[in-house]
mmCIF file of C-alpha atoms in Angstrom:
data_model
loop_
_atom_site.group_PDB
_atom_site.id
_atom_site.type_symbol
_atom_site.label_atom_id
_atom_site.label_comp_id
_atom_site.label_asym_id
_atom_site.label_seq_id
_atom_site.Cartn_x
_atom_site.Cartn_y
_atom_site.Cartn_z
ATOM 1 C CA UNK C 1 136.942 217.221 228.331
ATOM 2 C CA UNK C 2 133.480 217.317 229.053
ATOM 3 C CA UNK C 3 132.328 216.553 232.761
ATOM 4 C CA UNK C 4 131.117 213.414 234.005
ATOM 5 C CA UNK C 5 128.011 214.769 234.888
ATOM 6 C CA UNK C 6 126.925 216.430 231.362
ATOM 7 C CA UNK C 7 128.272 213.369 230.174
ATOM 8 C CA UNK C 8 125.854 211.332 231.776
ATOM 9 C CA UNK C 9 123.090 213.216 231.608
ATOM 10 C CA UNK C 10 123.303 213.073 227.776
ATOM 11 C CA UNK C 11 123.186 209.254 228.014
ATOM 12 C CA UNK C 12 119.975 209.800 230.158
ATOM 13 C CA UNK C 13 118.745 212.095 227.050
ATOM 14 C CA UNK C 14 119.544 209.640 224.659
ATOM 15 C CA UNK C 15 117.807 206.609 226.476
ATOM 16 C CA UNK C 16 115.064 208.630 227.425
ATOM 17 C CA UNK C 17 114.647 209.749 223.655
ATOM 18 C CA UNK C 18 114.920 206.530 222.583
ATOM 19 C CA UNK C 19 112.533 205.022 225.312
ATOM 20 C CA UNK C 20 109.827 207.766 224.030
ATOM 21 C CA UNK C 21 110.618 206.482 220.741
ATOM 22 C CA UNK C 22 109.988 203.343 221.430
ATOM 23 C CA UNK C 23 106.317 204.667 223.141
ATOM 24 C CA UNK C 24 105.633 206.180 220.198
ATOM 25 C CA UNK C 25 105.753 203.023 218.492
ATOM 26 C CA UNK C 26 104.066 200.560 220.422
ATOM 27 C CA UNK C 27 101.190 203.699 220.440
ATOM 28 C CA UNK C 28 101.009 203.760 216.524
ATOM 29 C CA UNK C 29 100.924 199.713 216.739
ATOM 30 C CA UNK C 30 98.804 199.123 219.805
ATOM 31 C CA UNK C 31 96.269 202.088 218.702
ATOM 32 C CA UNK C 32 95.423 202.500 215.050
ATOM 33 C CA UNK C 33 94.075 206.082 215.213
ATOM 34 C CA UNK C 34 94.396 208.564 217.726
ATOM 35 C CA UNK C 35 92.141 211.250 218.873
ATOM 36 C CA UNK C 36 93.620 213.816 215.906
ATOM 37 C CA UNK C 37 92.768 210.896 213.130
ATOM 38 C CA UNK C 38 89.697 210.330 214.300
ATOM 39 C CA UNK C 39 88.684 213.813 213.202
ATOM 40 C CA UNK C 40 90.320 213.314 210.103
ATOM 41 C CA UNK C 41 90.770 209.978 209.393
ATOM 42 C CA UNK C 42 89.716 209.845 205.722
ATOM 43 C CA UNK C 43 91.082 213.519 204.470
ATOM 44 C CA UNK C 44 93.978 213.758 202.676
ATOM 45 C CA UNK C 45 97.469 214.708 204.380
ATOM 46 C CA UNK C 46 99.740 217.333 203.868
ATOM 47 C CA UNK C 47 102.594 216.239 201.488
ATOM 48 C CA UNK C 48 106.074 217.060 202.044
ATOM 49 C CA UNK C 49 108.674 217.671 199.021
ATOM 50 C CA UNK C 50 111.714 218.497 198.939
ATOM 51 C CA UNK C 51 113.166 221.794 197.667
ATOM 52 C CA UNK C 52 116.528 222.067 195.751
ATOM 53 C CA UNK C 53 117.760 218.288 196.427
ATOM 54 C CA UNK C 54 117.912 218.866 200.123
ATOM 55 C CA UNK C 55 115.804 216.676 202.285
ATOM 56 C CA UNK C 56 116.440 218.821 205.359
ATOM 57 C CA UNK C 57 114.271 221.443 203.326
ATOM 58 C CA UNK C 58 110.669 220.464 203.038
ATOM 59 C CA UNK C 59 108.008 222.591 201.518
ATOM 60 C CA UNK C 60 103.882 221.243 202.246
ATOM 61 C CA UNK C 61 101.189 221.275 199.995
ATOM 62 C CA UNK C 62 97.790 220.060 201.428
ATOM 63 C CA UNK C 63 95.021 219.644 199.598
ATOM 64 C CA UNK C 64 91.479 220.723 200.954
ATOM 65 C CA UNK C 65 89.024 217.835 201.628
ATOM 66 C CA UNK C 66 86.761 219.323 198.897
ATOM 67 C CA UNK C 67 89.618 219.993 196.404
ATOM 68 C CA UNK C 68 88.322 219.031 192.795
ATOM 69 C CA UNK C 69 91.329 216.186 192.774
ATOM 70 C CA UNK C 70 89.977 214.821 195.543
ATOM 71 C CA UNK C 71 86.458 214.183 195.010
ATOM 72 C CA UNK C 72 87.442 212.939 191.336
ATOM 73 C CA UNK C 73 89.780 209.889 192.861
ATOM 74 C CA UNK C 74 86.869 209.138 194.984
ATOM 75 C CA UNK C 75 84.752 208.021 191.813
ATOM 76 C CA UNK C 76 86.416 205.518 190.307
ATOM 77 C CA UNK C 77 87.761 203.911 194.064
ATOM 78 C CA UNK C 78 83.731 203.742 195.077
ATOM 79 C CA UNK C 79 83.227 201.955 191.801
ATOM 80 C CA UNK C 80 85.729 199.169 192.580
ATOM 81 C CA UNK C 81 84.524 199.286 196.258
ATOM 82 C CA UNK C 82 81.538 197.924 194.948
ATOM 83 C CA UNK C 83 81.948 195.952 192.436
ATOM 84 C CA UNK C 84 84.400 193.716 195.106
ATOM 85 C CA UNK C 85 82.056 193.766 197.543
ATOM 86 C CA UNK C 86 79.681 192.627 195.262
ATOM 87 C CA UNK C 87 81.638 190.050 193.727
ATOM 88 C CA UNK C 88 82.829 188.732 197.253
ATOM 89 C CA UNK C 89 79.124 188.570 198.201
ATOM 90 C CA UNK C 90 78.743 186.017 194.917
ATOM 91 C CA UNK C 91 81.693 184.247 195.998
ATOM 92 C CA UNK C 92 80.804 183.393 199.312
ATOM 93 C CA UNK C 93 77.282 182.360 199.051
ATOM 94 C CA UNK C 94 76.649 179.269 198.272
ATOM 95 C CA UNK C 95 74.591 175.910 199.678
ATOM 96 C CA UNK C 96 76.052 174.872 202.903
ATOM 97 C CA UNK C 97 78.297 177.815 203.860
ATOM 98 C CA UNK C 98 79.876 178.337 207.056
ATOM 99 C CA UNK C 99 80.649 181.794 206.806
ATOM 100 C CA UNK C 100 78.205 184.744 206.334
ATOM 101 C CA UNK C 101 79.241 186.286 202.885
ATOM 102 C CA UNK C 102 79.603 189.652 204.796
ATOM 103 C CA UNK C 103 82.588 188.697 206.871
ATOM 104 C CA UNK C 104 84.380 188.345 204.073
ATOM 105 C CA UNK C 105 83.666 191.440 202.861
ATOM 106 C CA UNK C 106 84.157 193.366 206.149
ATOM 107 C CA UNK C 107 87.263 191.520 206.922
ATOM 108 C CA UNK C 108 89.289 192.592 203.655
ATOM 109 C CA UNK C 109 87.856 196.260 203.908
ATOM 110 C CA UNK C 110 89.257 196.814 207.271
ATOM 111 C CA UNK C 111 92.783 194.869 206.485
ATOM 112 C CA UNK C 112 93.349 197.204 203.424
ATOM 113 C CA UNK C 113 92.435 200.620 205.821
ATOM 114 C CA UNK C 114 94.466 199.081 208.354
ATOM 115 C CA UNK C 115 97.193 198.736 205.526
ATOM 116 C CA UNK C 116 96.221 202.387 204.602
ATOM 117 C CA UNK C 117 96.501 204.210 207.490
ATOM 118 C CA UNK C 118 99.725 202.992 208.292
ATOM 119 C CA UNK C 119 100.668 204.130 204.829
ATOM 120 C CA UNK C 120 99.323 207.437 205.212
ATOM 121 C CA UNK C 121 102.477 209.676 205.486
ATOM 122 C CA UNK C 122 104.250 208.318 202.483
ATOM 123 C CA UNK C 123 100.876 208.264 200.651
ATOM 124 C CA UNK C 124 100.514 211.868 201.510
ATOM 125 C CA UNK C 125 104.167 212.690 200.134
ATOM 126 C CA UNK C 126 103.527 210.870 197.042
ATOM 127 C CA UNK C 127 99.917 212.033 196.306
ATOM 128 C CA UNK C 128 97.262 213.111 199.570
ATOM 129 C CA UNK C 129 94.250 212.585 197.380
ATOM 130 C CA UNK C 130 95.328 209.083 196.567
ATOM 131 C CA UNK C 131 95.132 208.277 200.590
ATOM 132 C CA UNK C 132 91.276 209.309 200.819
ATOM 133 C CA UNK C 133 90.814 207.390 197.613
ATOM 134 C CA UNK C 134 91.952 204.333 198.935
ATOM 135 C CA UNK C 135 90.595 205.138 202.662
ATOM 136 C CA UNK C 136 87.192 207.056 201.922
ATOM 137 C CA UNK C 137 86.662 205.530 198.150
ATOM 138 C CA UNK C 138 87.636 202.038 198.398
ATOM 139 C CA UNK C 139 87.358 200.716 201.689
ATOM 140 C CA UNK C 140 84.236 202.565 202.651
ATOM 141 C CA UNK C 141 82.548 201.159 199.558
ATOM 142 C CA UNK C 142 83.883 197.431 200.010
ATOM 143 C CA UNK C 143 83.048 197.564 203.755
ATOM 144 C CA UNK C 144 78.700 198.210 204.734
ATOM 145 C CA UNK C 145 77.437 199.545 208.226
ATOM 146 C CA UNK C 146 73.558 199.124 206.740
ATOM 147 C CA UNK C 147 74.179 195.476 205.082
ATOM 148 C CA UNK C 148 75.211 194.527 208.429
ATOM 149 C CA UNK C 149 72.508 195.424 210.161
ATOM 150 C CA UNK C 150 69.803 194.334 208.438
ATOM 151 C CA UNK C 151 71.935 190.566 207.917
ATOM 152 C CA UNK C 152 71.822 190.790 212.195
ATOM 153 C CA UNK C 153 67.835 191.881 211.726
ATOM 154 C CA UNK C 154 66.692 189.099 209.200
ATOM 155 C CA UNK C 155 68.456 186.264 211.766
ATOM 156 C CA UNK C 156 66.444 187.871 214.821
ATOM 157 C CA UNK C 157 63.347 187.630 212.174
ATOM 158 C CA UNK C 158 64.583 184.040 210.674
ATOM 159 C CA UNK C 159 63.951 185.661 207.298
ATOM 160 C CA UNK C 160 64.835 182.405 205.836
ATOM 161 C CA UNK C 161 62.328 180.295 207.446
ATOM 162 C CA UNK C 162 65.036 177.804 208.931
ATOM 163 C CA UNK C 163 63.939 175.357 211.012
ATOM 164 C CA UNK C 164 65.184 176.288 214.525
ATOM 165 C CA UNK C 165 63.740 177.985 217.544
ATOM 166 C CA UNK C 166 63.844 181.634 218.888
ATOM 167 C CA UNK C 167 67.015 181.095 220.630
ATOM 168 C CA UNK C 168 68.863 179.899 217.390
ATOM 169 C CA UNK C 169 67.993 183.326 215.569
ATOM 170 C CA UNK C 170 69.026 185.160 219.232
ATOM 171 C CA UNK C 171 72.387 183.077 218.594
ATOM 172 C CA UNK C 172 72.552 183.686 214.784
ATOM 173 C CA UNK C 173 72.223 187.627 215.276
ATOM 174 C CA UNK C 174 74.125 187.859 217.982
ATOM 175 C CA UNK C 175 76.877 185.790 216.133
ATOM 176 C CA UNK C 176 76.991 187.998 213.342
ATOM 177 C CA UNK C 177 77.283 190.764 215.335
ATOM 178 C CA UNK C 178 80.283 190.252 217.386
ATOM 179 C CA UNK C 179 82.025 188.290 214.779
ATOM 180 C CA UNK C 180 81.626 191.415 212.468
ATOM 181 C CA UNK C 181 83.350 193.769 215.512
ATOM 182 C CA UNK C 182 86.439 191.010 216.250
ATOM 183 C CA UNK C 183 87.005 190.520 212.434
ATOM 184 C CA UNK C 184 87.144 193.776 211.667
ATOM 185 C CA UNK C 185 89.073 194.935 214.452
ATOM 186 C CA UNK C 186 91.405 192.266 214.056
ATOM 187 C CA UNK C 187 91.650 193.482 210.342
ATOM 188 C CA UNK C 188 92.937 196.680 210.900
ATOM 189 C CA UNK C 189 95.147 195.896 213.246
ATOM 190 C CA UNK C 190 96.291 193.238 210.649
ATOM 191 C CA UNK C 191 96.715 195.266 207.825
ATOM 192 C CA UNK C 192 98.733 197.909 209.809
ATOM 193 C CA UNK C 193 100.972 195.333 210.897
ATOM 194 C CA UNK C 194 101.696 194.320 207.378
ATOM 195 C CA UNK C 195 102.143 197.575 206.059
ATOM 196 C CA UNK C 196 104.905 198.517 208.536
ATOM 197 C CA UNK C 197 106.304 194.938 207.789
ATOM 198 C CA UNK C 198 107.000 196.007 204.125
ATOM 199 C CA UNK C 199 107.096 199.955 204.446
ATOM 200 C CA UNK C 200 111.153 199.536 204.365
ATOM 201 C CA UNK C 201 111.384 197.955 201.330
ATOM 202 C CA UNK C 202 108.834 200.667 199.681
ATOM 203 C CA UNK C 203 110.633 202.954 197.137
ATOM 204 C CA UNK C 204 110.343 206.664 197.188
ATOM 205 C CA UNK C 205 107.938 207.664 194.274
ATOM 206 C CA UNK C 206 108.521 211.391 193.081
ATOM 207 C CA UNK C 207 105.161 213.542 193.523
ATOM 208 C CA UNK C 208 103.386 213.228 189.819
ATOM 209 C CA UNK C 209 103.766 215.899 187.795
ATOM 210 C CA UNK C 210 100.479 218.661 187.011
ATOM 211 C CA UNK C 211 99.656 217.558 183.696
ATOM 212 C CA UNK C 212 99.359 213.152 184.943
ATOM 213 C CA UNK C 213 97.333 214.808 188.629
ATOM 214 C CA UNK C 214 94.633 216.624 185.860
ATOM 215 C CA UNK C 215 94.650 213.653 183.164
ATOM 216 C CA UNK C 216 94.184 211.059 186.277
ATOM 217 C CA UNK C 217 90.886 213.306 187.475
ATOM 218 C CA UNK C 218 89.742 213.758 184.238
ATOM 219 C CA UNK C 219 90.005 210.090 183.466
ATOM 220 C CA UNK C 220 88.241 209.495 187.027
ATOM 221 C CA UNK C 221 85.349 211.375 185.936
ATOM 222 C CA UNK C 222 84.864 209.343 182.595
ATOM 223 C CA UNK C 223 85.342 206.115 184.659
ATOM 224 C CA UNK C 224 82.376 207.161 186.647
ATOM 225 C CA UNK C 225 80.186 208.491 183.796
ATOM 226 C CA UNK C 226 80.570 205.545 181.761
ATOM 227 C CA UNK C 227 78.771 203.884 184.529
ATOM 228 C CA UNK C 228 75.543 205.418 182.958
ATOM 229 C CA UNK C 229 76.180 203.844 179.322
ATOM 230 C CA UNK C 230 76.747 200.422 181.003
ATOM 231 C CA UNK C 231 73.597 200.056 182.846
ATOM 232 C CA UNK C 232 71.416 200.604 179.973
ATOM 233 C CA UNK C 233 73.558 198.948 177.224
ATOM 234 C CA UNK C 234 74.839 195.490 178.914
ATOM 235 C CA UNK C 235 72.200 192.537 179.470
ATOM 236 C CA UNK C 236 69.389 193.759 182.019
ATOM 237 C CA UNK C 237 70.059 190.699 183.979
ATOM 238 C CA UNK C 238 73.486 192.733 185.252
ATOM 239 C CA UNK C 239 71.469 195.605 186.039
ATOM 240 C CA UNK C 240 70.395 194.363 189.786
ATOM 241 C CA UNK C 241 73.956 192.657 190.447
ATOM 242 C CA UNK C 242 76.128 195.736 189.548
ATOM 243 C CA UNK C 243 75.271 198.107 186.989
ATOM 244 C CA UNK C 244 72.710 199.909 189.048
ATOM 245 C CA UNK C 245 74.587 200.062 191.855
ATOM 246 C CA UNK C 246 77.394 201.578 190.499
ATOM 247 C CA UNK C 247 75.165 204.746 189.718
ATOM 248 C CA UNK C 248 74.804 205.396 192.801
ATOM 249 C CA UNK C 249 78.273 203.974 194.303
ATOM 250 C CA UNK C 250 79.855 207.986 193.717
ATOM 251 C CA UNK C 251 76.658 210.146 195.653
ATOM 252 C CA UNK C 252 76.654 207.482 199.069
ATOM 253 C CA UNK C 253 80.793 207.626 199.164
ATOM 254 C CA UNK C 254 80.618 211.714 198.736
ATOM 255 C CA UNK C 255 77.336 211.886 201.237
ATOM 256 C CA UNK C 256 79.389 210.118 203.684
ATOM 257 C CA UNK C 257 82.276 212.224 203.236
ATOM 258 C CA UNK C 258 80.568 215.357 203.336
ATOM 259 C CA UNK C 259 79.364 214.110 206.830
ATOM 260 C CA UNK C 260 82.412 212.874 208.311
ATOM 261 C CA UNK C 261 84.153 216.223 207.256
ATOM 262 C CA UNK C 262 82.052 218.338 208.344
ATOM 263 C CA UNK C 263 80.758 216.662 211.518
ATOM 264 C CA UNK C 264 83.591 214.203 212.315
ATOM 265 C CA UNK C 265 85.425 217.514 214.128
ATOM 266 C CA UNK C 266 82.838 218.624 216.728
ATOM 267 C CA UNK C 267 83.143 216.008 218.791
ATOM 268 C CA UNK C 268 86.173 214.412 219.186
ATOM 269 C CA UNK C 269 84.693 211.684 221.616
ATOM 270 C CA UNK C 270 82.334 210.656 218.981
ATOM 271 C CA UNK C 271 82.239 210.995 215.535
ATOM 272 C CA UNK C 272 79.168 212.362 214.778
ATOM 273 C CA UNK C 273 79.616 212.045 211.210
ATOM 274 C CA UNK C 274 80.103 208.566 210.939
ATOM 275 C CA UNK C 275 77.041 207.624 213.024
ATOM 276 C CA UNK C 276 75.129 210.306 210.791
ATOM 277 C CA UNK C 277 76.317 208.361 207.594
ATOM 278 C CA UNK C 278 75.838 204.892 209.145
ATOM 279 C CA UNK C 279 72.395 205.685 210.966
ATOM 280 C CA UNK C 280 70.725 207.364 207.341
ATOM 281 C CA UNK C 281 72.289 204.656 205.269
ATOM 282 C CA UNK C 282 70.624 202.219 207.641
ATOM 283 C CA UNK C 283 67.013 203.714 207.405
ATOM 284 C CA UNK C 284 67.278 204.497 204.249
ATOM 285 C CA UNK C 285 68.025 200.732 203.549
ATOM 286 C CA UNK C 286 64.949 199.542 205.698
ATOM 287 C CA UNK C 287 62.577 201.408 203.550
ATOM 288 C CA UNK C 288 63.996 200.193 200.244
ATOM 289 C CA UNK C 289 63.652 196.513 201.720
ATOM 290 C CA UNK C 290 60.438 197.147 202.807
ATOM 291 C CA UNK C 291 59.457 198.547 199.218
ATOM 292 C CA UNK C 292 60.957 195.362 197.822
ATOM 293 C CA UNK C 293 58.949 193.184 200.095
ATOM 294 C CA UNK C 294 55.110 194.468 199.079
ATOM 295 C CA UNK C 295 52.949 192.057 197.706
ATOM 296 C CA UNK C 296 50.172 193.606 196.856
ATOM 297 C CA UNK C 297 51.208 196.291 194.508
ATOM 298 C CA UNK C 298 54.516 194.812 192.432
ATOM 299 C CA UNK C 299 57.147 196.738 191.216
ATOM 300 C CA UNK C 300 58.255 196.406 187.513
ATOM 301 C CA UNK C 301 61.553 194.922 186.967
ATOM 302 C CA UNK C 302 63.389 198.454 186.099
ATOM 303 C CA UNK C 303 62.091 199.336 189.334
ATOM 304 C CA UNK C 304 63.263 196.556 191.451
ATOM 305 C CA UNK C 305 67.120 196.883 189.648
ATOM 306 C CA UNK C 306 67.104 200.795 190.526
ATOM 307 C CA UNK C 307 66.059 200.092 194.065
ATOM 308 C CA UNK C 308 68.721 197.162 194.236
ATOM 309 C CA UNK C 309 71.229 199.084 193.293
ATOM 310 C CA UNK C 310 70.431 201.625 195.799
ATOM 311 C CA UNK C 311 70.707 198.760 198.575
ATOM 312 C CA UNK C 312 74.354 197.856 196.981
ATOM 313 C CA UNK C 313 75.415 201.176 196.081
ATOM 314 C CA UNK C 314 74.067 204.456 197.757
ATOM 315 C CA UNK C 315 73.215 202.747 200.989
ATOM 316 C CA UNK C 316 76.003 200.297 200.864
ATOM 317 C CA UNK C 317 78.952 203.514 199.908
ATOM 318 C CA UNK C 318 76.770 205.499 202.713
ATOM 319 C CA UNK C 319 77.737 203.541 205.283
ATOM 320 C CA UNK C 320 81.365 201.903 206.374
ATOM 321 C CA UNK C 321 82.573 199.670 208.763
ATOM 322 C CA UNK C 322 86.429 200.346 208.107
ATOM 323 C CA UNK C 323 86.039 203.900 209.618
ATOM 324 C CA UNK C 324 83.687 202.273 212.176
ATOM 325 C CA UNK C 325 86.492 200.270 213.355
ATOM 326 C CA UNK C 326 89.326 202.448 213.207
ATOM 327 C CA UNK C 327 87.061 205.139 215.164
ATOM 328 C CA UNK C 328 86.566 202.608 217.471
ATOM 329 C CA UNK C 329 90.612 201.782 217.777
ATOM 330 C CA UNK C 330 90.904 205.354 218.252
ATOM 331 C CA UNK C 331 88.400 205.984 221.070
ATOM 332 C CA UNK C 332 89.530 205.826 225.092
ATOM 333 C CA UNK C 333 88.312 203.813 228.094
ATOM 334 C CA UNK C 334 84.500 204.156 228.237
ATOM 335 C CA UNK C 335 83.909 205.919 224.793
ATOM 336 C CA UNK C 336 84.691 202.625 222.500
ATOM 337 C CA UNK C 337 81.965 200.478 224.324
ATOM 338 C CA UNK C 338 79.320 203.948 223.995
ATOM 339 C CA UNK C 339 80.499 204.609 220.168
ATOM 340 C CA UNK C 340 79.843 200.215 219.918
ATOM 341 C CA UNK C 341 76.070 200.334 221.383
ATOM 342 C CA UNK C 342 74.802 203.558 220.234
ATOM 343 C CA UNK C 343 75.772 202.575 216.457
ATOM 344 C CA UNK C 344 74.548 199.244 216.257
ATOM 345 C CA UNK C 345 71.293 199.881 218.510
ATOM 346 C CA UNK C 346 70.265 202.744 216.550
ATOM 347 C CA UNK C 347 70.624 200.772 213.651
ATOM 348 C CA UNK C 348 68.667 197.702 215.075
ATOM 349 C CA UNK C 349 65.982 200.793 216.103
ATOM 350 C CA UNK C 350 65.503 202.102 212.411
ATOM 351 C CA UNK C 351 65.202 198.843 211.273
ATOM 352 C CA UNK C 352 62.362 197.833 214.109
ATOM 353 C CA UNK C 353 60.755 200.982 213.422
ATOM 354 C CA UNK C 354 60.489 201.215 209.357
ATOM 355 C CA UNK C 355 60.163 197.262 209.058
ATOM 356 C CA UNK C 356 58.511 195.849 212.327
ATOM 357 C CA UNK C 357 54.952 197.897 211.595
ATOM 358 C CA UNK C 358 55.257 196.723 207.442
ATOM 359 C CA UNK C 359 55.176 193.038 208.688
ATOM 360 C CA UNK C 360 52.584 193.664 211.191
ATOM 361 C CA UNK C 361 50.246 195.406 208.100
ATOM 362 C CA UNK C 362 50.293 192.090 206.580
ATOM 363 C CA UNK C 363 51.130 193.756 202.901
ATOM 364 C CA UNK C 364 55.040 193.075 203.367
ATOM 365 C CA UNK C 365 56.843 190.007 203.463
ATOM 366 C CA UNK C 366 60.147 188.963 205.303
ATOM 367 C CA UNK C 367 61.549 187.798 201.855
ATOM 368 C CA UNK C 368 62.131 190.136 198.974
ATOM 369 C CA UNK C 369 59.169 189.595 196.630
ATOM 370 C CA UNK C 370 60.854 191.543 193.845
ATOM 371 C CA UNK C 371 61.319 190.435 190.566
ATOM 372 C CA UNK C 372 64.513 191.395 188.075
ATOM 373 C CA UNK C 373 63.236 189.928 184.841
#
């Protein structure tokens, strides 16, 4: 027999491994993202297989962030980032809304990461690169840090020459602002909820095999190059609402990328990629707007449709909010509200600086002034 005491000291074990458990799931609930995430939030996990039918027996393949599989699954998922963000955009606007099309837009981006990073271990053992496809690719494309901004500029500016005083475009920005922070937080938090809802039911998918991994990159890589085909073959009227900006969809997701890999990791109290990403997207959108708005030299409809679809797809893949608000879930005491007002004010900044002095010259307008046909 054992003794009383060992006896009860392995119930003690037993609650106490259960009660730490039980922490560990209210932190992966309560906290989507944790300091380690944060640094790598959008590369791909190690997978886990089994060897010789024995699930005690693991053996891990990870794939490098840069891996050739990788960056081809990002191509196509940037393409259909856009092209729903786009076509939510359409959807939403319309006389007499009372949403801003973005919310919309922001909203599902950050439910499906939410969804995602929940999903990111059996993603991993099923296929890593498919996880930063559907993190990086997709939801960083569908969700825009620089679109954002410059929707909370043009209210301070009452770009749309509504009828109401200063305070109204103070409440309009200001509006857009922190309903674009609660919805997306909410979002992820939504979608990770969800996710662990369903993850029960979710059947274990064997690993695919070497020959589907290559045919699924090299079919990746057509997807994207057929993008060049389309803009010059369909109707030049779907150049500035999609075919242009899926040119450029593929270079903003893999500049972001690049930034968040390699900068993400030096400061785990800040990711310094992300703000790189969001801050250059965010300039670099100013000065396209600003070469849209000149009225004394116009610029030929090709012109116009290329720059548009570097607003919808370099700038608009460039930036995310998704990782924006999972960084932020991920963040402790003090460094969330920091991470919050050093974001969005540099991005107000840029914009003041690259657009305040063009309206002053007299030569730019607060409406775009370019034409597409």
């Amino acid at each position: 027999m054992f003794p009383l005491r060992t006896i009860g000291k392995k119930h003690k074990d037993g609650l106490s491994s259960r009660r730490n458990s039980h922490r560990e799931v209210r932190t992966s609930v309560h906290d989507v993202g944790s300091e380690v995430s944060i640094a790598s939030v959008e590369q791909p996990p190690p997978s886990r297989q089994s060897s010789h039918h024995d699930h005690e027996l693991h053996r891990s393949r990870t794939y490098h962030p840069f891996a050739p599989h990788v960056l081809c699954l990002l191509m196509p998922a940037s393409i259909f980032g856009v092209l729903a963000r786009l076509g939510l955009v359409a959807l939403a606007t319309y006389n007499g809304q009372s949403i801003f099309p973005l919310a919309y837009v922001q909203g599902l981006g950050c439910f499906v990461m939410g969804f995602g990073l929940e999903l990111k271990e059996p993603l991993g053992n099923f296929y890593p690169p498919l996880y930063t496809a559907l993190t990086t690719g997709f939801c960083g494309s569908l969700t825009t840090f620089s679109s954002w901004q410059l929707d909370v500029f043009n209210s301070w500016l009452n770009s749309q020459d509504a009828h109401r005083a200063g305070l109204r475009s103070f409440m309009d920005g200001l509006g857009k602002t922190v309903f674009t922070l609660t919805i997306s937080l909410s979002s992820v938090l939504f979608g990770s909820y969800i996710a662990r809802v369903i993850y029960p039911f979710l059947p274990t998918l064997p690993p695919p095999s070497r020959t589907v991994r290559y045919l699924v990159s090299i079919l990746s890589v057509f997807v994207y190059a057929a993008t060049l085909p389309a803009y010059f073959l369909l109707p030049a009227s779907y150049r500035h609402q999609a075919t242009a900006a899926l040119l450029f969809a593929f270079p903003g997701t893999l500049t972001r990328y690049i930034l968040s890999t390699l900068l993400n990791p030096l400061l785990l109290t800040f990711p310094l990629g992300t703000f790189a990403a969001n801050s250059t997207g965010t300039g670099l959108l100013a000065a396209f707007h600003v070469i849209q708005s000149i009225t004394n030299k116009p610029i030929s409809p090709n012109g116009c449709s290329l720059i548009q679809g570097l607003d919808d797809g370099f700038c608009g893949c460039l930036t995310t909010v998704s990782t924006f608000a999972v960084e932020i879930r991920g963040l402790k005491g003090w460094e969330r509200p920091r991470y919050i007002l050093m974001s969005w004010g540099a991005g107000q900044l840029l914009l003041l600086i690259i657009i305040g002095p063009s309206l002053l010259s007299g030569n730019v307008r607060r409406q775009l002034v370019c034409s597409f046909t």
